[in-house]
């Protein structure tokens, strides 16, 4: 799973005013969930000297019981260094959410060349073919398009980030046979689907055991929307969730990586842009690309492996 990769360092281009990009529901989820590690102290301190609309947007989306304390924190005197440090922590913890909401085209550019191990969908072919499938946290459709290619009957592509879904709809508009995809805004914790409405629930590189990123509530939602006998499948699960997933009945499938796999960026410019932003100017990778004048680089040089695993369970009610 990408966002938990401890070796990945990014160059954070965001400023605290960018928090205005989130809608109320998302901000409430981010501010109240342990998964994002935002302390109320850091939230308040990061807002020193910022504009009233930003403070108001945060204040009205905090859990009720924290609001009075938040207001009192805003009155504490702080040094510039303390404010800067609090901002950095908030923006770093929200880096990926800010990318999804504020720079979705960069996320698409990053993942475009990051192919899943071919074994994954070869194996899932019979689960997907002629089935009604949910791609939860669909992003710009990496898994949605695999499901289309593998002849799913209908795919619900669900994601909370409007910009990512907009890109997905643009991509669908220029592809063929895409009336089998229905795009909906929504999150793991409240899937916008009826009970027992899909045969297979899938999610790739997004679900985690932590509240706000799925957790118990999200898993219960997968169970609710998936028909009896159907499957819940998490592609590229978070390695830190292994025990939690096994405890909840998931089984693992991993495909061997026989040879070096490559991330294939769209162009040399795109590769260098992605390296600069998402890999903190990874010099070795940039050198590799420039020396060969090809926009591709081994996964290993970027500090992670090609996504080559998934876990699954069968829904019994
Ligand atoms: C790393 S991206 C993966 C996107 C896509 N599945 C892929 O493989 O490229 C994580 C996705 O999770 C979505 N997301 C974040 N929090 C979520 C939540 N609570 N419920 C559903 N989706 C969420 C983000 O908007 C983003 O699209």
Tab-separated table of C-alpha atoms and ligand atoms in Angstrom:
chain	number	residue	atom	x	y	z
A	1	UNK	CA	0.000	0.000	0.000
A	2	UNK	CA	1.400	3.330	-1.104
A	3	UNK	CA	0.591	5.796	1.669
A	4	UNK	CA	2.033	3.635	4.435
A	5	UNK	CA	5.384	3.203	2.700
A	6	UNK	CA	7.908	4.378	5.291
A	7	UNK	CA	10.668	4.774	2.695
A	8	UNK	CA	8.757	7.211	0.590
A	9	UNK	CA	9.481	10.845	1.217
A	10	UNK	CA	7.655	13.604	-0.573
A	11	UNK	CA	8.261	17.278	-1.131
A	12	UNK	CA	5.200	18.910	0.336
A	13	UNK	CA	3.929	21.769	-1.862
A	14	UNK	CA	0.815	22.536	0.184
A	15	UNK	CA	-0.015	25.449	2.464
A	16	UNK	CA	-2.421	25.516	5.393
A	17	UNK	CA	-5.056	27.454	3.385
A	18	UNK	CA	-5.340	24.369	1.144
A	19	UNK	CA	-7.412	22.728	3.890
A	20	UNK	CA	-10.315	24.725	2.442
A	21	UNK	CA	-10.406	22.209	-0.415
A	22	UNK	CA	-12.044	19.504	1.724
A	23	UNK	CA	-15.810	19.305	2.072
A	24	UNK	CA	-17.360	19.124	5.546
A	25	UNK	CA	-17.830	15.353	5.607
A	26	UNK	CA	-14.212	14.707	4.624
A	27	UNK	CA	-12.818	17.238	7.053
A	28	UNK	CA	-14.874	15.698	9.861
A	29	UNK	CA	-13.466	12.282	8.963
A	30	UNK	CA	-9.895	13.594	8.841
A	31	UNK	CA	-10.170	15.526	12.091
A	32	UNK	CA	-11.859	12.808	14.100
A	33	UNK	CA	-10.002	9.686	12.960
A	34	UNK	CA	-6.926	8.265	14.614
A	35	UNK	CA	-5.689	7.188	11.179
A	36	UNK	CA	-4.474	10.684	10.319
A	37	UNK	CA	-2.561	11.406	13.533
A	38	UNK	CA	-3.791	14.992	13.775
A	39	UNK	CA	-3.623	16.275	17.356
A	40	UNK	CA	-5.956	19.080	18.344
A	41	UNK	CA	-2.920	21.069	19.520
A	42	UNK	CA	-1.221	20.820	16.109
A	43	UNK	CA	-4.454	21.668	14.323
A	44	UNK	CA	-4.928	24.836	16.385
A	45	UNK	CA	-1.279	25.869	16.300
A	46	UNK	CA	-1.035	25.375	12.544
A	47	UNK	CA	-3.798	27.949	12.103
A	48	UNK	CA	-2.004	30.827	13.802
A	49	UNK	CA	-2.049	33.881	11.581
A	50	UNK	CA	-4.188	32.259	8.917
A	51	UNK	CA	-7.409	33.707	7.531
A	52	UNK	CA	-10.781	33.565	9.315
A	53	UNK	CA	-12.486	31.360	6.681
A	54	UNK	CA	-9.847	28.630	7.183
A	55	UNK	CA	-10.209	28.741	10.980
A	56	UNK	CA	-14.011	28.730	10.690
A	57	UNK	CA	-13.975	25.759	8.273
A	58	UNK	CA	-11.849	23.743	10.689
A	59	UNK	CA	-13.702	24.858	13.826
A	60	UNK	CA	-17.128	23.841	12.573
A	61	UNK	CA	-15.895	20.372	11.555
A	62	UNK	CA	-14.159	19.456	14.807
A	63	UNK	CA	-15.843	16.949	17.114
A	64	UNK	CA	-18.187	18.944	19.406
A	65	UNK	CA	-16.299	18.018	22.566
A	66	UNK	CA	-13.038	19.507	21.209
A	67	UNK	CA	-14.347	22.905	20.121
A	68	UNK	CA	-13.976	24.853	23.368
A	69	UNK	CA	-10.429	23.524	23.896
A	70	UNK	CA	-9.592	24.396	20.274
A	71	UNK	CA	-10.710	28.011	20.805
A	72	UNK	CA	-8.616	28.248	23.979
A	73	UNK	CA	-5.560	26.878	22.130
A	74	UNK	CA	-5.897	29.614	19.528
A	75	UNK	CA	-5.238	32.180	22.278
A	76	UNK	CA	-1.912	30.653	23.440
A	77	UNK	CA	1.194	32.650	22.488
A	78	UNK	CA	3.491	30.667	20.154
A	79	UNK	CA	6.791	31.235	18.404
A	80	UNK	CA	7.021	31.273	14.632
A	81	UNK	CA	9.066	28.075	14.783
A	82	UNK	CA	6.337	26.285	16.733
A	83	UNK	CA	3.685	27.387	14.238
A	84	UNK	CA	5.837	26.276	11.313
A	85	UNK	CA	6.477	22.877	12.897
A	86	UNK	CA	2.768	22.314	13.643
A	87	UNK	CA	1.856	23.263	10.041
A	88	UNK	CA	4.450	20.897	8.657
A	89	UNK	CA	3.083	18.000	10.711
A	90	UNK	CA	-0.504	18.703	9.648
A	91	UNK	CA	0.381	19.102	5.974
A	92	UNK	CA	2.609	16.013	5.955
A	93	UNK	CA	-0.065	13.876	7.614
A	94	UNK	CA	-2.589	15.113	5.071
A	95	UNK	CA	-0.202	15.039	2.097
A	96	UNK	CA	-1.972	12.242	0.215
A	97	UNK	CA	-5.468	13.536	0.963
A	98	UNK	CA	-4.383	16.956	-0.311
A	99	UNK	CA	-2.983	15.372	-3.468
A	100	UNK	CA	-6.280	13.511	-4.076
A	101	UNK	CA	-8.349	16.659	-3.566
A	102	UNK	CA	-6.113	19.448	-4.801
A	103	UNK	CA	-3.834	17.874	-7.393
A	104	UNK	CA	-5.641	14.758	-8.673
A	105	UNK	CA	-3.895	14.979	-12.055
A	106	UNK	CA	-0.547	14.502	-10.290
A	107	UNK	CA	-1.836	11.390	-8.532
A	108	UNK	CA	-3.031	10.067	-11.882
A	109	UNK	CA	0.331	10.857	-13.434
A	110	UNK	CA	2.117	9.069	-10.599
A	111	UNK	CA	0.078	5.874	-10.746
A	112	UNK	CA	-0.422	5.701	-14.491
A	113	UNK	CA	2.736	3.701	-15.016
A	114	UNK	CA	2.529	1.749	-11.787
A	115	UNK	CA	1.000	-1.444	-13.107
A	116	UNK	CA	-0.321	-4.149	-10.820
A	117	UNK	CA	1.333	-7.557	-11.114
A	118	UNK	CA	-0.418	-9.251	-14.078
A	119	UNK	CA	-1.051	-12.361	-11.959
A	120	UNK	CA	-3.562	-10.465	-9.815
A	121	UNK	CA	-6.252	-10.003	-12.431
A	122	UNK	CA	-5.423	-13.258	-14.206
A	123	UNK	CA	-6.380	-14.911	-10.932
A	124	UNK	CA	-9.384	-12.644	-10.271
A	125	UNK	CA	-10.760	-13.027	-13.819
A	126	UNK	CA	-13.410	-15.597	-12.837
A	127	UNK	CA	-14.450	-13.515	-9.802
A	128	UNK	CA	-15.017	-10.458	-11.969
A	129	UNK	CA	-16.343	-11.775	-15.293
A	130	UNK	CA	-20.100	-11.055	-15.761
A	131	UNK	CA	-20.326	-9.847	-12.162
A	132	UNK	CA	-21.490	-6.648	-10.512
A	133	UNK	CA	-18.369	-5.201	-8.914
A	134	UNK	CA	-17.659	-2.397	-6.473
A	135	UNK	CA	-14.323	-0.610	-6.833
A	136	UNK	CA	-14.192	1.265	-3.530
A	137	UNK	CA	-11.689	4.153	-3.342
A	138	UNK	CA	-11.486	3.891	-7.120
A	139	UNK	CA	-9.310	6.977	-7.570
A	140	UNK	CA	-8.729	7.488	-11.271
A	141	UNK	CA	-9.712	3.920	-12.039
A	142	UNK	CA	-6.684	1.645	-12.000
A	143	UNK	CA	-8.900	-1.251	-10.865
A	144	UNK	CA	-12.069	-0.027	-12.595
A	145	UNK	CA	-10.309	-0.359	-15.966
A	146	UNK	CA	-8.981	-3.821	-15.071
A	147	UNK	CA	-12.557	-4.860	-14.263
A	148	UNK	CA	-13.747	-3.477	-17.601
A	149	UNK	CA	-11.005	-5.398	-19.422
A	150	UNK	CA	-11.969	-8.548	-17.550
A	151	UNK	CA	-15.600	-8.213	-18.628
A	152	UNK	CA	-17.353	-7.255	-15.398
A	153	UNK	CA	-21.055	-6.755	-16.087
A	154	UNK	CA	-21.295	-3.535	-14.082
A	155	UNK	CA	-18.769	-1.601	-11.983
A	156	UNK	CA	-19.571	0.930	-9.286
A	157	UNK	CA	-16.540	3.214	-8.965
A	158	UNK	CA	-16.791	4.972	-5.596
A	159	UNK	CA	-14.431	7.596	-4.167
A	160	UNK	CA	-14.768	10.644	-1.898
A	161	UNK	CA	-12.430	12.901	-3.926
A	162	UNK	CA	-14.337	14.779	-6.664
A	163	UNK	CA	-11.238	15.643	-8.715
A	164	UNK	CA	-10.151	12.016	-9.022
A	165	UNK	CA	-13.649	10.972	-10.073
A	166	UNK	CA	-13.716	13.771	-12.637
A	167	UNK	CA	-10.495	12.441	-14.180
A	168	UNK	CA	-11.938	8.946	-14.141
A	169	UNK	CA	-15.042	10.128	-15.990
A	170	UNK	CA	-12.851	11.906	-18.574
A	171	UNK	CA	-10.831	8.750	-19.138
A	172	UNK	CA	-14.019	6.727	-19.479
A	173	UNK	CA	-15.391	9.215	-22.015
A	174	UNK	CA	-12.445	8.557	-24.310
A	175	UNK	CA	-12.544	4.759	-23.901
A	176	UNK	CA	-15.036	2.379	-25.471
A	177	UNK	CA	-17.760	0.244	-23.899
A	178	UNK	CA	-17.727	2.229	-20.679
A	179	UNK	CA	-21.469	2.414	-19.996
A	180	UNK	CA	-20.788	-0.472	-17.638
A	181	UNK	CA	-19.242	1.950	-15.113
A	182	UNK	CA	-21.309	3.957	-12.633
A	183	UNK	CA	-19.383	6.633	-10.736
A	184	UNK	CA	-20.517	7.644	-7.233
A	185	UNK	CA	-19.107	9.903	-4.531
A	186	UNK	CA	-18.753	8.084	-1.228
A	187	UNK	CA	-16.425	6.564	1.306
A	188	UNK	CA	-15.774	3.162	2.896
A	189	UNK	CA	-17.599	4.180	6.047
A	190	UNK	CA	-20.840	4.943	4.183
A	191	UNK	CA	-20.914	3.217	0.820
A	192	UNK	CA	-23.514	4.723	-1.522
A	193	UNK	CA	-24.977	1.319	-2.426
A	194	UNK	CA	-27.975	-0.794	-1.407
A	195	UNK	CA	-27.661	-3.891	0.766
A	196	UNK	CA	-26.555	-6.985	-1.193
A	197	UNK	CA	-26.114	-5.027	-4.411
A	198	UNK	CA	-22.725	-6.305	-5.641
A	199	UNK	CA	-21.168	-9.714	-6.237
A	200	UNK	CA	-17.623	-8.556	-5.505
A	201	UNK	CA	-16.273	-5.678	-3.445
A	202	UNK	CA	-12.752	-4.660	-4.409
A	203	UNK	CA	-10.408	-1.981	-3.214
A	204	UNK	CA	-6.794	-1.308	-4.200
A	205	UNK	CA	-4.125	0.521	-2.202
A	206	UNK	CA	-6.607	2.347	-0.018
A	207	UNK	CA	-8.347	0.342	2.706
A	208	UNK	CA	-6.697	0.209	6.102
A	209	UNK	CA	-7.680	-1.104	9.528
A	210	UNK	CA	-7.517	2.456	10.860
A	211	UNK	CA	-10.665	4.494	11.407
A	212	UNK	CA	-11.103	7.088	8.661
A	213	UNK	CA	-9.431	4.836	6.117
A	214	UNK	CA	-11.942	2.008	6.319
A	215	UNK	CA	-11.495	0.238	9.651
A	216	UNK	CA	-14.269	-1.775	11.312
A	217	UNK	CA	-16.969	0.513	9.902
A	218	UNK	CA	-15.662	0.234	6.369
A	219	UNK	CA	-15.407	-3.532	6.568
A	220	UNK	CA	-18.985	-3.732	7.900
A	221	UNK	CA	-20.061	-1.670	4.882
A	222	UNK	CA	-18.355	-4.133	2.502
A	223	UNK	CA	-20.272	-6.967	4.204
A	224	UNK	CA	-23.535	-5.027	3.918
A	225	UNK	CA	-23.302	-4.309	0.182
A	226	UNK	CA	-21.830	-7.663	-0.926
A	227	UNK	CA	-24.157	-10.584	-1.685
A	228	UNK	CA	-23.872	-13.894	0.171
A	229	UNK	CA	-21.281	-16.053	-1.556
A	230	UNK	CA	-19.573	-12.955	-2.984
A	231	UNK	CA	-16.072	-11.834	-2.112
A	232	UNK	CA	-14.380	-8.876	-0.494
A	233	UNK	CA	-10.963	-8.410	-2.070
A	234	UNK	CA	-8.290	-5.958	-0.979
A	235	UNK	CA	-5.507	-5.544	-3.529
A	236	UNK	CA	-2.105	-4.356	-2.272
A	237	UNK	CA	-3.209	-4.366	1.365
A	238	UNK	CA	-1.361	-2.452	4.015
A	239	UNK	CA	1.386	-4.794	5.346
A	240	UNK	CA	0.847	-3.430	8.875
A	241	UNK	CA	-2.748	-4.706	8.750
A	242	UNK	CA	-1.809	-8.366	8.228
A	243	UNK	CA	-2.895	-9.588	11.692
A	244	UNK	CA	-6.063	-7.490	11.678
A	245	UNK	CA	-7.062	-8.840	8.267
A	246	UNK	CA	-6.345	-12.453	9.192
A	247	UNK	CA	-8.353	-11.986	12.399
A	248	UNK	CA	-11.260	-10.758	10.258
A	249	UNK	CA	-11.149	-13.850	8.051
A	250	UNK	CA	-9.026	-12.695	5.099
A	251	UNK	CA	-6.675	-15.027	3.287
A	252	UNK	CA	-3.600	-13.846	1.437
A	253	UNK	CA	-2.414	-14.417	-2.132
A	254	UNK	CA	1.039	-13.242	-3.197
A	255	UNK	CA	2.615	-13.525	-6.637
A	256	UNK	CA	6.349	-14.071	-6.974
A	257	UNK	CA	8.393	-11.283	-8.498
A	258	UNK	CA	10.670	-13.274	-10.812
A	259	UNK	CA	12.197	-10.339	-12.600
A	260	UNK	CA	12.602	-6.654	-12.003
A	261	UNK	CA	9.391	-4.765	-12.744
A	262	UNK	CA	9.394	-1.143	-13.911
A	263	UNK	CA	7.337	1.942	-13.249
A	264	UNK	CA	6.641	3.446	-16.668
A	265	UNK	CA	5.969	7.143	-16.543
A	266	UNK	CA	4.219	8.999	-19.385
A	267	UNK	CA	7.298	10.899	-20.520
A	268	UNK	CA	10.711	12.014	-19.328
A	269	UNK	CA	9.230	15.283	-18.038
A	270	UNK	CA	6.493	13.427	-16.189
A	271	UNK	CA	9.024	11.029	-14.654
A	272	UNK	CA	11.217	13.869	-13.383
A	273	UNK	CA	8.194	15.807	-12.069
A	274	UNK	CA	6.951	12.740	-10.156
A	275	UNK	CA	10.410	12.003	-8.783
A	276	UNK	CA	10.777	15.553	-7.558
A	277	UNK	CA	7.399	15.700	-5.824
A	278	UNK	CA	6.760	12.166	-4.631
A	279	UNK	CA	10.265	10.839	-4.126
A	280	UNK	CA	12.018	13.920	-2.772
A	281	UNK	CA	14.284	14.234	-5.777
A	282	UNK	CA	15.437	10.614	-5.689
A	283	UNK	CA	18.820	11.211	-7.351
A	284	UNK	CA	19.538	7.583	-8.175
A	285	UNK	CA	16.211	7.206	-9.967
A	286	UNK	CA	16.626	10.513	-11.835
A	287	UNK	CA	20.138	9.476	-12.877
A	288	UNK	CA	18.827	6.101	-14.079
A	289	UNK	CA	16.162	7.774	-16.223
A	290	UNK	CA	18.369	10.481	-17.659
A	291	UNK	CA	21.190	8.099	-18.494
A	292	UNK	CA	18.855	5.899	-20.529
A	293	UNK	CA	16.626	8.737	-21.764
A	294	UNK	CA	13.650	6.447	-21.103
A	295	UNK	CA	10.813	7.303	-18.687
A	296	UNK	CA	11.003	4.052	-16.790
A	297	UNK	CA	12.644	3.031	-13.574
A	298	UNK	CA	12.754	-0.203	-11.525
A	299	UNK	CA	10.303	-0.278	-8.609
A	300	UNK	CA	13.229	-1.228	-6.355
A	301	UNK	CA	15.017	2.039	-7.103
A	302	UNK	CA	11.926	3.882	-5.883
A	303	UNK	CA	11.978	1.940	-2.629
A	304	UNK	CA	8.991	-0.348	-3.043
A	305	UNK	CA	7.875	-3.490	-4.867
A	306	UNK	CA	5.406	-3.813	-7.691
A	307	UNK	CA	1.944	-4.395	-6.142
A	308	UNK	CA	1.808	-8.177	-6.176
A	309	UNK	CA	-0.579	-9.318	-3.467
A	310	UNK	CA	-4.172	-9.276	-2.377
A	311	UNK	CA	-6.293	-10.695	0.393
A	312	UNK	CA	-9.856	-11.947	0.192
A	313	UNK	CA	-12.744	-13.487	2.074
A	314	UNK	CA	-16.087	-14.990	1.123
A	315	UNK	CA	-19.190	-13.262	2.450
A	316	UNK	CA	-21.448	-15.489	4.567
A	317	UNK	CA	-24.475	-14.022	6.341
B	1	LIG	C1	-3.741	5.419	-2.964
B	1	LIG	S1	-5.274	5.951	-3.665
B	1	LIG	C2	-5.792	4.485	-4.524
B	1	LIG	C3	-6.697	4.774	-5.690
B	1	LIG	C4	-6.970	3.595	-6.595
B	1	LIG	N1	-7.658	2.525	-5.908
B	1	LIG	C5	-5.687	3.079	-7.177
B	1	LIG	O1	-5.325	1.918	-6.969
B	1	LIG	O2	-5.009	3.858	-7.885
B	1	LIG	C6	-6.319	6.004	-2.261
B	1	LIG	C7	-7.747	6.381	-2.596
B	1	LIG	O3	-8.550	6.243	-1.426
B	1	LIG	C8	-9.524	7.276	-1.416
B	1	LIG	N2	-9.970	7.395	-0.031
B	1	LIG	C9	-9.362	8.019	1.000
B	1	LIG	N3	-10.088	7.865	2.123
B	1	LIG	C10	-11.157	7.115	1.790
B	1	LIG	C11	-12.287	6.610	2.515
B	1	LIG	N4	-12.428	6.835	3.806
B	1	LIG	N5	-13.197	5.879	1.846
B	1	LIG	C12	-13.033	5.620	0.536
B	1	LIG	N6	-12.011	6.080	-0.201
B	1	LIG	C13	-11.076	6.809	0.421
B	1	LIG	C14	-8.772	8.472	-1.961
B	1	LIG	O4	-9.636	9.491	-2.419
B	1	LIG	C15	-7.945	7.818	-3.063
B	1	LIG	O5	-8.634	7.774	-4.266
